[in-house]
CSV table of C-alpha atoms in Angstrom, one decimal:
chain,number,residue,atom,x,y,z
A,1,MET,CA,210.3,211.0,30.2
A,2,ASP,CA,209.9,214.7,29.6
A,3,THR,CA,209.8,215.3,33.4
A,4,LEU,CA,213.0,213.4,33.9
A,5,LEU,CA,214.7,215.4,31.1
A,6,MET,CA,213.5,218.7,32.6
A,7,ALA,CA,214.8,217.8,36.0
A,8,THR,CA,218.2,216.8,34.6
A,9,ARG,CA,218.5,220.1,32.7
A,10,ILE,CA,217.7,222.1,36.0
A,11,ARG,CA,220.4,220.1,37.8
A,12,CYS,CA,222.8,220.9,34.9
A,13,LEU,CA,222.1,224.6,35.1
A,14,HIS,CA,222.4,224.6,38.9
A,15,ALA,CA,225.7,222.7,38.7
A,16,SER,CA,227.2,225.0,36.1
A,17,SER,CA,226.1,228.2,38.1
A,18,THR,CA,227.4,227.0,41.4
A,19,SER,CA,230.7,225.7,40.0
A,20,SER,CA,231.3,229.1,38.4
A,21,SER,CA,230.9,230.8,41.7
A,22,ALA,CA,233.2,228.5,43.6
A,23,VAL,CA,235.8,230.1,45.9
A,24,PRO,CA,239.4,229.8,44.6
A,25,THR,CA,241.7,227.6,46.7
A,26,ALA,CA,244.1,230.5,47.4
A,27,PHE,CA,241.5,232.5,49.2
A,28,ARG,CA,239.9,229.8,51.3
A,29,SER,CA,239.4,230.4,55.0
A,30,PRO,CA,240.4,227.6,57.5
A,31,ALA,CA,236.7,226.7,57.9
A,32,ILE,CA,236.1,226.3,54.3
A,33,HIS,CA,239.4,224.4,54.0
A,34,GLN,CA,238.1,221.9,56.5
A,35,LEU,CA,235.1,221.2,54.2
A,36,SER,CA,237.2,220.7,51.1
A,37,PHE,CA,236.9,216.9,51.2
A,38,SER,CA,233.1,217.0,51.1
A,39,ARG,CA,233.1,219.8,48.6
A,40,ALA,CA,235.3,217.7,46.3
A,41,HIS,CA,232.6,215.0,46.4
A,42,LEU,CA,230.0,217.6,45.5
A,43,LEU,CA,232.1,218.8,42.5
A,44,SER,CA,232.4,215.2,41.3
A,45,TYR,CA,228.6,214.9,41.5
A,46,ARG,CA,228.1,218.1,39.6
A,47,SER,CA,230.6,217.0,36.9
A,48,ALA,CA,228.7,213.7,36.5
A,49,ILE,CA,225.4,215.6,36.2
A,50,MET,CA,226.8,217.9,33.5
A,51,ASN,CA,228.1,214.8,31.5
A,52,MET,CA,224.7,213.2,31.7
A,53,CYS,CA,223.2,216.4,30.4
A,54,VAL,CA,225.4,216.4,27.4
A,55,ARG,CA,224.4,212.8,26.7
A,56,VAL,CA,220.7,213.6,27.1
A,57,ARG,CA,221.0,216.5,24.6
A,58,GLN,CA,222.8,214.2,22.1
A,59,SER,CA,220.1,211.5,22.5
A,60,ARG,CA,217.3,214.1,22.3
A,61,PHE,CA,218.8,215.7,19.2
A,62,PRO,CA,220.9,213.1,17.4
A,63,VAL,CA,223.4,214.2,14.9
A,64,THR,CA,222.4,213.1,11.4
A,65,ARG,CA,224.5,212.5,8.4
A,66,ARG,CA,223.3,213.5,5.0
A,67,ILE,CA,223.7,210.6,2.6
A,68,ASN,CA,223.1,211.2,-1.1
A,69,SER,CA,221.3,208.0,-2.2
A,70,PRO,CA,221.6,207.1,-5.8
A,71,THR,CA,218.7,207.9,-8.0
A,72,ARG,CA,216.3,205.1,-8.7
A,73,ARG,CA,216.3,204.0,-12.3
A,74,GLY,CA,214.4,201.5,-14.4
A,75,LEU,CA,215.4,198.0,-15.3
A,76,PHE,CA,217.0,198.9,-18.7
A,77,SER,CA,218.1,202.4,-18.0
A,78,SER,CA,221.5,203.9,-18.3
A,79,VAL,CA,222.8,202.5,-15.0
A,80,ARG,CA,226.3,201.2,-14.8
A,81,ALA,CA,225.7,197.5,-15.6
A,82,SER,CA,225.8,195.4,-12.6
A,83,THR,CA,226.8,192.3,-14.5
A,84,GLU,CA,230.3,193.5,-13.8
A,85,LYS,CA,231.8,194.4,-10.5
A,86,SER,CA,233.7,197.7,-10.5
A,87,TYR,CA,237.0,196.4,-12.0
A,88,SER,CA,240.3,198.0,-11.4
A,89,PRO,CA,242.7,198.2,-14.4
A,90,SER,CA,244.8,195.4,-13.0
A,91,ASN,CA,241.7,193.2,-12.5
A,92,ARG,CA,240.5,193.9,-16.1
A,93,LYS,CA,243.9,192.8,-17.4
A,94,LEU,CA,243.6,189.6,-15.4
A,95,ILE,CA,240.1,189.0,-16.8
A,96,VAL,CA,241.4,189.5,-20.4
A,97,ILE,CA,244.3,187.1,-19.8
A,98,ASN,CA,242.0,184.5,-18.2
A,99,SER,CA,239.5,184.9,-21.1
A,100,VAL,CA,242.3,184.2,-23.7
A,101,VAL,CA,243.4,181.1,-21.8
A,102,ILE,CA,239.8,179.9,-21.5
A,103,ILE,CA,239.2,180.4,-25.3
A,104,ALA,CA,242.3,178.3,-26.0
A,105,LEU,CA,241.3,175.6,-23.5
A,106,ALA,CA,237.7,175.6,-24.8
A,107,VAL,CA,238.8,175.0,-28.4
A,108,ALA,CA,241.3,172.3,-27.3
A,109,ASN,CA,238.5,170.8,-25.1
A,110,ARG,CA,236.0,170.5,-28.0
A,111,VAL,CA,238.6,169.2,-30.5
A,112,LEU,CA,240.1,166.6,-28.1
A,113,TYR,CA,236.6,165.4,-27.1
A,114,LYS,CA,235.9,164.8,-30.8
A,115,LEU,CA,239.2,162.9,-31.1
A,116,ALA,CA,238.6,161.0,-27.8
A,117,LEU,CA,235.3,159.6,-29.1
A,118,VAL,CA,237.2,157.9,-31.9
A,119,PRO,CA,238.6,155.1,-29.6
A,120,MET,CA,235.8,155.5,-27.1
A,121,LYS,CA,232.9,155.6,-29.7
A,122,GLN,CA,231.4,152.5,-28.1
A,123,TYR,CA,231.7,153.8,-24.6
A,124,PRO,CA,230.9,157.5,-24.3
A,125,PHE,CA,228.7,156.8,-21.3
A,126,PHE,CA,231.7,155.2,-19.5
A,127,LEU,CA,233.9,158.3,-20.3
A,128,ALA,CA,231.3,160.6,-18.9
A,129,GLN,CA,230.9,158.7,-15.7
A,130,LEU,CA,234.7,158.3,-15.3
A,131,MET,CA,235.0,162.1,-15.5
A,132,THR,CA,232.0,162.7,-13.1
A,133,PHE,CA,233.3,160.5,-10.3
A,134,GLY,CA,237.0,160.9,-11.1
A,135,TYR,CA,236.8,164.7,-10.7
A,136,VAL,CA,235.5,164.3,-7.2
A,137,LEU,CA,238.7,162.5,-6.2
A,138,ILE,CA,240.9,165.0,-8.0
A,139,TYR,CA,239.2,168.1,-6.6
A,140,PHE,CA,239.1,166.9,-3.0
A,141,THR,CA,242.8,165.8,-3.2
A,142,ILE,CA,243.7,169.3,-4.3
A,143,LEU,CA,241.4,170.8,-1.6
A,144,TYR,CA,243.1,168.7,1.1
A,145,THR,CA,246.5,169.8,-0.1
A,146,ARG,CA,245.6,173.4,-0.1
A,147,ARG,CA,244.1,173.0,3.3
A,148,ARG,CA,247.4,171.6,4.6
A,149,LEU,CA,249.3,174.5,3.1
A,150,GLY,CA,247.0,177.0,4.8
A,151,ILE,CA,245.5,178.4,1.6
A,152,VAL,CA,242.0,177.1,2.5
A,153,THR,CA,240.9,178.2,5.9
A,154,ASP,CA,238.3,176.8,8.4
A,155,GLU,CA,236.1,179.8,7.6
A,156,MET,CA,236.1,178.9,3.9
A,157,LEU,CA,235.1,175.3,4.8
A,158,SER,CA,232.3,176.6,7.0
A,159,VAL,CA,230.3,177.9,4.0
A,160,PRO,CA,226.8,176.4,4.1
A,161,LYS,CA,226.9,173.2,2.2
A,162,TRP,CA,223.2,173.2,1.1
A,163,ARG,CA,224.2,175.7,-1.6
A,164,PHE,CA,226.6,173.2,-3.1
A,165,ALA,CA,223.8,170.6,-2.9
A,166,ILE,CA,221.7,172.9,-5.0
A,167,ILE,CA,224.5,173.3,-7.5
A,168,GLY,CA,225.1,169.6,-7.7
A,169,PHE,CA,221.4,168.8,-8.0
A,170,LEU,CA,220.9,171.4,-10.8
A,171,GLU,CA,223.9,170.1,-12.8
A,172,ALA,CA,222.9,166.5,-12.4
A,173,LEU,CA,219.3,167.4,-13.5
A,174,GLY,CA,220.7,169.3,-16.4
A,175,VAL,CA,222.7,166.3,-17.5
A,176,ALA,CA,219.8,163.9,-17.2
A,177,THR,CA,217.3,166.1,-19.1
A,178,GLY,CA,219.9,167.0,-21.7
A,179,MET,CA,220.6,163.3,-22.4
A,180,ALA,CA,216.9,162.5,-22.6
A,181,ALA,CA,216.2,165.3,-25.0
A,182,ALA,CA,219.4,164.6,-27.1
A,183,ALA,CA,218.2,161.0,-27.7
A,184,MET,CA,215.0,162.3,-29.4
A,185,LEU,CA,216.2,165.4,-31.3
A,186,PRO,CA,218.1,165.8,-34.5
A,187,GLY,CA,221.8,166.5,-34.0
A,188,PRO,CA,222.0,170.0,-35.6
A,189,VAL,CA,219.0,171.3,-33.5
A,190,ILE,CA,220.7,170.5,-30.2
A,191,PRO,CA,223.4,173.3,-30.2
A,192,ILE,CA,220.8,175.8,-31.4
A,193,LEU,CA,218.4,175.0,-28.5
A,194,ASN,CA,221.4,175.1,-26.1
A,195,GLN,CA,221.9,178.8,-26.8
A,196,SER,CA,218.9,179.5,-24.5
A,197,PHE,CA,221.5,178.9,-21.8
A,198,LEU,CA,222.6,182.6,-22.1
A,199,VAL,CA,219.0,183.9,-21.9
A,200,TRP,CA,218.4,181.9,-18.8
A,201,GLN,CA,221.6,183.3,-17.3
A,202,LEU,CA,220.4,186.8,-17.9
A,203,LEU,CA,217.1,186.0,-16.3
A,204,PHE,CA,218.6,184.3,-13.2
A,205,ALA,CA,221.2,187.1,-12.8
A,206,ILE,CA,218.3,189.5,-12.4
A,207,LEU,CA,216.2,187.3,-10.1
A,208,ILE,CA,218.9,185.8,-7.9
A,209,LEU,CA,221.7,188.3,-8.0
A,210,GLY,CA,219.6,191.5,-8.4
A,211,ARG,CA,221.6,192.5,-11.5
A,212,ARG,CA,220.6,195.2,-13.9
A,213,PHE,CA,221.6,195.3,-17.5
A,214,LEU,CA,221.9,197.9,-20.2
A,215,LEU,CA,219.9,197.5,-23.4
A,216,LYS,CA,223.2,197.2,-25.3
A,217,GLN,CA,224.3,194.3,-23.1
A,218,ILE,CA,221.1,192.4,-23.5
A,219,PHE,CA,221.2,193.0,-27.3
A,220,GLY,CA,224.8,192.0,-27.3
A,221,CYS,CA,224.1,188.7,-25.6
A,222,LEU,CA,221.3,188.0,-28.0
A,223,LEU,CA,223.6,188.7,-30.9
A,224,VAL,CA,226.2,186.3,-29.5
A,225,ALA,CA,223.5,183.5,-29.2
A,226,ALA,CA,222.3,184.3,-32.7
A,227,GLY,CA,225.8,184.2,-34.1
A,228,VAL,CA,226.4,180.8,-32.6
A,229,VAL,CA,223.1,179.5,-34.0
A,230,VAL,CA,224.0,180.7,-37.5
A,231,ALA,CA,227.6,179.4,-37.3
A,232,VAL,CA,226.8,175.9,-36.1
A,233,SER,CA,223.8,175.5,-38.4
A,234,SER,CA,226.0,176.0,-41.5
A,235,GLY,CA,227.2,172.5,-41.9
A,236,SER,CA,225.6,169.5,-43.5
A,237,GLY,CA,222.3,168.3,-42.1
A,238,ALA,CA,221.4,171.8,-40.8
A,239,ASP,CA,218.3,171.8,-42.9
A,240,GLN,CA,216.6,169.3,-40.5
A,241,THR,CA,213.7,170.8,-38.7
A,242,LEU,CA,211.6,170.0,-35.7
A,243,SER,CA,208.7,168.8,-37.8
A,244,GLY,CA,207.2,165.6,-36.5
A,245,ILE,CA,208.9,165.9,-33.1
A,246,GLY,CA,206.5,168.2,-31.3
A,247,LEU,CA,207.3,170.6,-28.5
A,248,LEU,CA,208.0,168.3,-25.6
A,249,TRP,CA,211.6,167.3,-26.3
A,250,PRO,CA,212.7,170.8,-27.4
A,251,ALA,CA,211.2,172.1,-24.2
A,252,VAL,CA,213.1,169.5,-22.2
A,253,MET,CA,216.4,170.6,-23.9
A,254,VAL,CA,215.6,174.2,-23.1
A,255,ALA,CA,214.9,173.2,-19.5
A,256,SER,CA,218.2,171.4,-19.4
A,257,ALA,CA,219.9,174.7,-20.4
A,258,ALA,CA,217.9,176.4,-17.6
A,259,PHE,CA,219.2,173.9,-15.0
A,260,GLN,CA,222.8,174.4,-16.1
A,261,ALA,CA,222.4,178.2,-16.1
A,262,GLY,CA,220.9,178.2,-12.6
A,263,ALA,CA,223.9,176.2,-11.4
A,264,SER,CA,226.4,178.7,-12.8
A,265,ILE,CA,224.5,181.7,-11.4
A,266,THR,CA,224.3,180.0,-8.0
A,267,LYS,CA,228.1,179.5,-8.1
A,268,GLU,CA,228.5,183.3,-8.6
A,269,PHE,CA,226.1,183.9,-5.7
A,270,VAL,CA,228.2,181.7,-3.5
A,271,PHE,CA,231.4,183.7,-4.3
A,272,ASN,CA,229.6,187.0,-3.8
A,273,ASP,CA,228.0,186.0,-0.5
A,274,SER,CA,231.2,184.3,0.8
A,275,ALA,CA,233.1,187.6,0.3
A,276,LYS,CA,230.8,189.1,2.9
A,277,ARG,CA,230.9,186.2,5.2
A,278,LEU,CA,234.7,186.0,5.1
A,279,GLU,CA,235.0,189.8,5.6
A,280,GLY,CA,236.4,190.6,2.2
A,281,LYS,CA,238.5,187.4,1.8
A,282,SER,CA,238.1,185.4,-1.4
A,283,LEU,CA,236.6,182.0,-1.3
A,284,ASP,CA,238.9,179.4,-2.8
A,285,ILE,CA,237.6,177.9,-6.0
A,286,PHE,CA,238.4,174.4,-5.0
A,287,VAL,CA,235.9,174.6,-2.1
A,288,VAL,CA,233.2,175.3,-4.7
A,289,ASN,CA,234.6,172.7,-7.2
A,290,SER,CA,235.0,170.0,-4.7
A,291,PHE,CA,231.7,170.1,-2.9
A,292,GLY,CA,229.7,171.0,-6.0
A,293,SER,CA,231.2,168.0,-7.9
A,294,GLY,CA,230.7,165.8,-4.9
A,295,PHE,CA,227.0,166.5,-4.7
A,296,GLN,CA,226.7,166.3,-8.5
A,297,ALA,CA,228.3,162.8,-8.4
A,298,LEU,CA,225.9,161.8,-5.6
A,299,PHE,CA,222.8,162.8,-7.6
A,300,VAL,CA,224.2,161.3,-10.8
A,301,PHE,CA,224.7,158.0,-8.9
A,302,LEU,CA,221.1,158.0,-7.8
A,303,LEU,CA,220.0,158.7,-11.4
A,304,LEU,CA,222.3,156.0,-12.9
A,305,PRO,CA,219.4,153.5,-13.7
A,306,PHE,CA,217.6,156.3,-15.6
A,307,LEU,CA,220.7,157.6,-17.4
A,308,SER,CA,221.9,154.2,-18.5
A,309,ASN,CA,218.5,153.3,-20.0
A,310,LEU,CA,218.6,156.6,-21.9
A,311,LYS,CA,221.9,155.4,-23.5
A,312,GLY,CA,220.4,152.0,-24.4
A,313,ILE,CA,222.2,150.2,-21.6
A,314,PRO,CA,219.9,148.1,-19.4
A,315,PHE,CA,220.8,148.7,-15.7
A,316,GLY,CA,221.5,145.0,-15.3
A,317,SER,CA,224.2,145.2,-18.0
A,318,LEU,CA,225.8,148.3,-16.7
A,319,LEU,CA,228.6,146.7,-14.8
A,320,PRO,CA,229.8,144.6,-17.8
A,321,TYR,CA,229.6,147.7,-19.9
A,322,LEU,CA,231.7,149.7,-17.5
A,323,LYS,CA,234.2,146.8,-17.4
A,324,ASP,CA,234.5,146.7,-21.1
A,325,GLY,CA,234.7,150.5,-21.3
A,326,ALA,CA,237.6,150.5,-18.8
A,327,GLY,CA,239.4,147.9,-20.9
A,328,CYS,CA,239.0,150.0,-24.0
A,329,PHE,CA,240.0,153.2,-22.2
A,330,PHE,CA,243.3,151.6,-21.0
A,331,ASN,CA,243.5,149.7,-24.3
A,332,THR,CA,244.2,146.4,-22.5
A,333,GLY,CA,242.0,143.4,-22.3
A,334,ALA,CA,239.3,144.7,-24.5
A,335,LYS,CA,237.5,142.1,-26.7
A,336,ILE,CA,236.6,144.6,-29.3
A,337,SER,CA,238.7,146.4,-31.9
A,338,GLY,CA,238.8,150.1,-32.6
A,339,CYS,CA,240.4,151.4,-29.4
A,340,GLU,CA,243.4,152.7,-31.1
A,341,GLY,CA,244.6,156.0,-29.6
A,342,ALA,CA,243.6,155.1,-26.1
A,343,PRO,CA,244.6,155.9,-23.4
A,344,ILE,CA,246.7,158.9,-24.6
A,345,ILE,CA,243.9,160.8,-26.4
A,346,PRO,CA,241.2,160.3,-23.7
A,347,LEU,CA,243.7,161.2,-21.0
A,348,LEU,CA,244.6,164.4,-22.9
A,349,TYR,CA,241.0,165.3,-23.2
A,350,ILE,CA,240.3,164.7,-19.5
A,351,ALA,CA,243.4,166.8,-18.5
A,352,THR,CA,242.3,169.6,-20.8
A,353,ASN,CA,238.7,169.4,-19.6
A,354,LEU,CA,239.9,169.6,-16.0
A,355,ALA,CA,242.0,172.7,-16.7
A,356,PHE,CA,239.1,174.2,-18.6
A,357,ASN,CA,236.7,173.7,-15.7
A,358,ILE,CA,239.1,175.2,-13.2
A,359,SER,CA,239.9,178.2,-15.3
A,360,LEU,CA,236.2,178.8,-16.1
A,361,LEU,CA,235.3,178.8,-12.4
A,362,HIS,CA,238.1,181.2,-11.7
A,363,LEU,CA,236.8,183.6,-14.4
A,364,VAL,CA,233.3,183.3,-12.8
A,365,LYS,CA,234.9,184.3,-9.5
A,366,ILE,CA,236.8,187.4,-10.8
A,367,SER,CA,234.1,188.5,-13.2
A,368,SER,CA,230.7,187.0,-13.6
A,369,ALA,CA,229.0,183.8,-15.0
A,370,ILE,CA,227.7,185.7,-18.0
A,371,VAL,CA,231.2,187.0,-19.0
A,372,SER,CA,232.5,183.4,-18.7
A,373,SER,CA,229.6,182.1,-20.9
A,374,LEU,CA,230.3,184.8,-23.6
A,375,THR,CA,234.0,183.8,-23.5
A,376,VAL,CA,233.2,180.2,-24.1
A,377,MET,CA,230.8,181.0,-26.9
A,378,LEU,CA,233.6,182.7,-28.8
A,379,SER,CA,235.4,179.4,-28.9
A,380,VAL,CA,232.5,177.7,-30.7
A,381,PRO,CA,233.1,179.0,-34.3
A,382,LEU,CA,236.9,178.5,-33.8
A,383,SER,CA,236.3,174.9,-32.8
A,384,VAL,CA,234.0,174.3,-35.8
A,385,TYR,CA,236.6,175.7,-38.1
A,386,ILE,CA,239.4,173.6,-36.7
A,387,MET,CA,237.2,170.4,-36.8
A,388,SER,CA,236.4,171.1,-40.4
A,389,LYS,CA,240.1,170.5,-41.3
A,390,PRO,CA,241.7,167.1,-41.5
A,391,LEU,CA,242.8,165.9,-38.1
A,392,PRO,CA,244.5,162.8,-36.7
A,393,TYR,CA,242.1,159.9,-36.6
A,394,LEU,CA,239.6,162.2,-38.4
A,395,PRO,CA,240.9,162.3,-42.0
A,396,GLY,CA,239.0,164.3,-44.6
A,397,GLY,CA,237.5,167.7,-43.5
A,398,THR,CA,234.2,169.3,-44.3
A,399,SER,CA,233.4,172.4,-46.2
A,400,LEU,CA,231.8,175.4,-44.4
A,401,SER,CA,229.2,177.6,-46.0
A,402,SER,CA,229.0,181.3,-46.0
A,403,ASN,CA,226.7,181.2,-43.1
A,404,PHE,CA,229.6,180.1,-40.9
A,405,MET,CA,231.5,183.3,-41.6
A,406,MET,CA,228.3,185.4,-41.2
A,407,GLY,CA,227.5,183.8,-37.9
A,408,SER,CA,231.1,184.4,-36.6
A,409,ILE,CA,230.9,188.0,-37.5
A,410,VAL,CA,227.6,188.4,-35.7
A,411,LEU,CA,229.0,186.7,-32.7
A,412,VAL,CA,232.1,189.0,-32.5
A,413,LEU,CA,229.8,192.0,-32.9
A,414,GLY,CA,227.7,190.9,-30.0
A,415,LEU,CA,230.8,190.5,-27.8
A,416,LEU,CA,232.0,193.9,-28.7
A,417,LEU,CA,228.6,195.5,-28.1
A,418,TYR,CA,228.4,193.8,-24.7
A,419,ASN,CA,231.8,194.9,-23.6
A,420,ILE,CA,231.7,198.5,-24.9
A,421,PRO,CA,232.5,200.6,-21.8
A,422,THR,CA,229.8,203.0,-20.7
A,423,THR,CA,230.6,206.4,-19.1
A,424,PRO,CA,227.9,207.3,-16.6
A,425,THR,CA,226.5,210.8,-17.2
A,426,LYS,CA,226.2,211.5,-13.4
A,427,PRO,CA,228.3,209.2,-11.3
A,428,ASP,CA,226.6,208.1,-8.1
A,429,THR,CA,228.1,209.7,-5.0
A,430,LYS,CA,227.7,208.6,-1.4
A,431,THR,CA,229.0,210.6,1.5
A,432,SER,CA,229.1,209.4,5.0
């Protein structure tokens, strides 16, 4: 290789020296003029040799760019938190607006669910399955319409479907384990154990998304979870403990929260990865909603014998139960009383829940799964406060202890701590 390079350099020097001593055209003799055609070929050859020399020099001594790589930092150091993407002011405003809408929808969702269970108190399992399988039809109808309008492209639909299968499997598994644990645990303990959801999200964001968090953000998330625990445990019956239950069923409930948290982080991963696959284009949320709900419904269908037994419904009696549940839902043909308020209140709840799920996924898309979870948690004390007041079909409110106010204050402080902007001392620079 070195011999070839040396020969090429000699040819280059020879070409440059001979070309500089060439006779000008104005002073050529007739004999030299007769050789002009062959000399033109010779000059072309020398020009090619010189160009090759330049390329050899460039390959031998490549031009390097100096890139200032960001300094490596520890896990909890003062790096700009990667839970957030770098938001522009307009995007921050959009996140705030979406968060306010989600808080309102979350409060309405919780209150209407409580009201919907008044006429459907005998058939909560029917209501859950109606929403699970009904949402698949609604989401795919919206997806088909958006595909016809050109909003959803073929590239969006070519996203690997195994990721949606993972999302559906995790959500179905979260439902199954949550129902199994809820049947064995005291009621007030369930929302307390569910606060492990946020802790799992932090862990999965680090492991799956490669995120790094500030200490203040981690402490803020823990304050939010603690505030929810204090707020929801302030009502009657909150003094019940886990004595006599053991560790199995609390562990199953915590595992249920882990499955749900894994599904939410996987959705965020799908959005982030699709932005690279689609060359900066944004993946439509109904692609994620449709295929994720479709796989969830598939796995729930496979688990129906197990789930129905958990609710005290033998699998052989499931069809008559669903038929009676449909009669109560539409308030026609039911042989039992107590379905007053259907179908208006259950339909209001389903419509609100549908809007809540769509808005929540949109917030995950433009911000992160953890921001969406913190937003939803802010709605918990608001919902508890509203449900403590007299409501239609729920006359007579309940009194809240001072722990409720204390828990709400702790929750808000945690949200403020998490969202306090941090000014980096030395901004990372990258030149190319």
